[in-house]
GROMACS .gro file of C-alpha atoms in nm:
model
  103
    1UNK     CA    1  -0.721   1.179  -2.683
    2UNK     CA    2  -0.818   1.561  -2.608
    3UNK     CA    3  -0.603   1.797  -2.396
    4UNK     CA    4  -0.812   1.773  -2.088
    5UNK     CA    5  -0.774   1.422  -2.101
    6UNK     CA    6  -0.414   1.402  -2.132
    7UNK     CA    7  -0.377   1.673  -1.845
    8UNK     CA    8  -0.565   1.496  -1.653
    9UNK     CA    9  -0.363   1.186  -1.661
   10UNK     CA   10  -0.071   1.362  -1.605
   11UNK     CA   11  -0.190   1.514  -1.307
   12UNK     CA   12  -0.318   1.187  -1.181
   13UNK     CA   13   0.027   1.023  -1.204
   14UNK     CA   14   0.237   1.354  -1.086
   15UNK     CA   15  -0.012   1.359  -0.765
   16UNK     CA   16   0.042   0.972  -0.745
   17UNK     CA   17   0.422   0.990  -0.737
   18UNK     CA   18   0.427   1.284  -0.534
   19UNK     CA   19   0.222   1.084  -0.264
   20UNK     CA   20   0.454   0.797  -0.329
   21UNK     CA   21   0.771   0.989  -0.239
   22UNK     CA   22   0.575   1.136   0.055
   23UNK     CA   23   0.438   0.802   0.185
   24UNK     CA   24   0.824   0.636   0.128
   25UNK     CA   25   1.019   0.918   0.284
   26UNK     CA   26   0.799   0.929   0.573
   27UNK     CA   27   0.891   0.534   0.744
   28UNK     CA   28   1.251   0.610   0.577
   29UNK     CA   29   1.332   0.914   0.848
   30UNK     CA   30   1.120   0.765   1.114
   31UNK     CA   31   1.415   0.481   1.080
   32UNK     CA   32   1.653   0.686   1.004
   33UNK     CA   33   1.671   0.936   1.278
   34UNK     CA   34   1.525   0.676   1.558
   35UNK     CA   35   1.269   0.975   1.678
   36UNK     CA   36   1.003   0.740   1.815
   37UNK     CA   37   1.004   0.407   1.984
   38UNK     CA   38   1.021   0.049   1.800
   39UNK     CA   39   0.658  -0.012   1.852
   40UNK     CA   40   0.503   0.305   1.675
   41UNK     CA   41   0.781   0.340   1.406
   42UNK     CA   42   0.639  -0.038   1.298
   43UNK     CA   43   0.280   0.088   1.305
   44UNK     CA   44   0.347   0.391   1.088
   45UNK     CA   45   0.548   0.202   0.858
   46UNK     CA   46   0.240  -0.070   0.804
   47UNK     CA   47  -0.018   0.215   0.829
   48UNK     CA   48   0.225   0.413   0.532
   49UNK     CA   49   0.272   0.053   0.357
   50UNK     CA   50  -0.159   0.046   0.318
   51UNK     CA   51  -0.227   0.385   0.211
   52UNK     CA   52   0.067   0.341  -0.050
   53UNK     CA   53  -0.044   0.042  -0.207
   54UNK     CA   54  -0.409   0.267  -0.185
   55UNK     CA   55  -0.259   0.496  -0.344
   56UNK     CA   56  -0.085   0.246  -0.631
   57UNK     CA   57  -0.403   0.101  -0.703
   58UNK     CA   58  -0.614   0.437  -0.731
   59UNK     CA   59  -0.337   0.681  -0.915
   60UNK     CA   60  -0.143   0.355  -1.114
   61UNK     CA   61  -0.371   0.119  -1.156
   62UNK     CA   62  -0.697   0.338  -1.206
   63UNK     CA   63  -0.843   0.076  -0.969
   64UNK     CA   64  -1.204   0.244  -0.799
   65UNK     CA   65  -1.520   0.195  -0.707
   66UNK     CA   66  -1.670   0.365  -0.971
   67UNK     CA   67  -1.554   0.264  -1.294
   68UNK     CA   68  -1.389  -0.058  -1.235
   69UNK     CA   69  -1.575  -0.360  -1.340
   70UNK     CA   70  -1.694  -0.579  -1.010
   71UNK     CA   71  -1.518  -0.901  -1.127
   72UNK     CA   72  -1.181  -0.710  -1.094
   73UNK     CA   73  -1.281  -0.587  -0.777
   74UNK     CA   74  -1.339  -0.943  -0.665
   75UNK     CA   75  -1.065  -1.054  -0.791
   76UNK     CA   76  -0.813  -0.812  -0.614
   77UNK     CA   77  -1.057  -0.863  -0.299
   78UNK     CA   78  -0.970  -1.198  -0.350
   79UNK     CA   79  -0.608  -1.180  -0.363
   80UNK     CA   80  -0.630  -0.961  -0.047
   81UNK     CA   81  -0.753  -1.206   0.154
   82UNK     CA   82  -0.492  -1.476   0.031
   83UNK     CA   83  -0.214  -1.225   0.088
   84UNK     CA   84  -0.362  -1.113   0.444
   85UNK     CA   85  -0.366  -1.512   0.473
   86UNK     CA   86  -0.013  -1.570   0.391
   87UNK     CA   87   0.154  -1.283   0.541
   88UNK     CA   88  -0.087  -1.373   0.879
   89UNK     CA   89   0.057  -1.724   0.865
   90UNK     CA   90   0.397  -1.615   0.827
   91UNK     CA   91   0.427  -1.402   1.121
   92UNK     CA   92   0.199  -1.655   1.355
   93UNK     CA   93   0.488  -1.918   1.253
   94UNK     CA   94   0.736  -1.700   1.323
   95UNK     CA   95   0.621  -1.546   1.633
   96UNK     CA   96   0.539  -1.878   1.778
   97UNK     CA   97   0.905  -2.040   1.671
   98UNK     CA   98   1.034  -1.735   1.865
   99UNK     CA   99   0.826  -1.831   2.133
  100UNK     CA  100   0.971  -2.165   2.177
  101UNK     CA  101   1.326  -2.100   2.095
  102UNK     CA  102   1.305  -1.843   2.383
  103UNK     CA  103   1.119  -2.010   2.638
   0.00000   0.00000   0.00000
């Protein structure tokens, strides 16, 4: 492995953590201090939750559109959708039980 290689990878991961930390400490004081209401502290938080696991896949994983083979691509497309599907399902049931525990 040459130099520029190796310094490269480095880099990669440093500006990966760094983003990490940035994208974690940002929802962690929006909680923390209470600055904004309920409603857009929980959209920042899923909006910093997205761009971190972005960030996981592109600075970790070496995930892109690039380089990565398309059946990986599909794949984690794949699991996406299933995880969009159960996480969807999870709130509709839990939303709705609130719904009729309330009303």
């Amino acid at each position: 492995m040459s130099q520029r290689e190796v310094t490269h990878t480095y880099r990669s991961y440093l500006t990966g953590f760094i983003l990490a930390l940035i994208l974690t400490a940002i929802p962690f004081a929006l909680v923390w201090t209470g600055a904004m209401a309920v409603g857009t502290t929980l959209v920042i938080i899923a909006i910093a939750a997205v761009v971190q696991m972005l960030v996981h896949m592109y600075f970790f994983l070496h995930l892109n559109l690039r380089t990565t083979p398309r059946e990986n691509l599909l794949a984690l497309a794949f699991a996406a959708v299933l995880i969009f599907i159960m996480v969807g399902g999870s709130l509709w049931i839990m939303f709705d039980l609130h719904h009729r525990m309330m009303g």
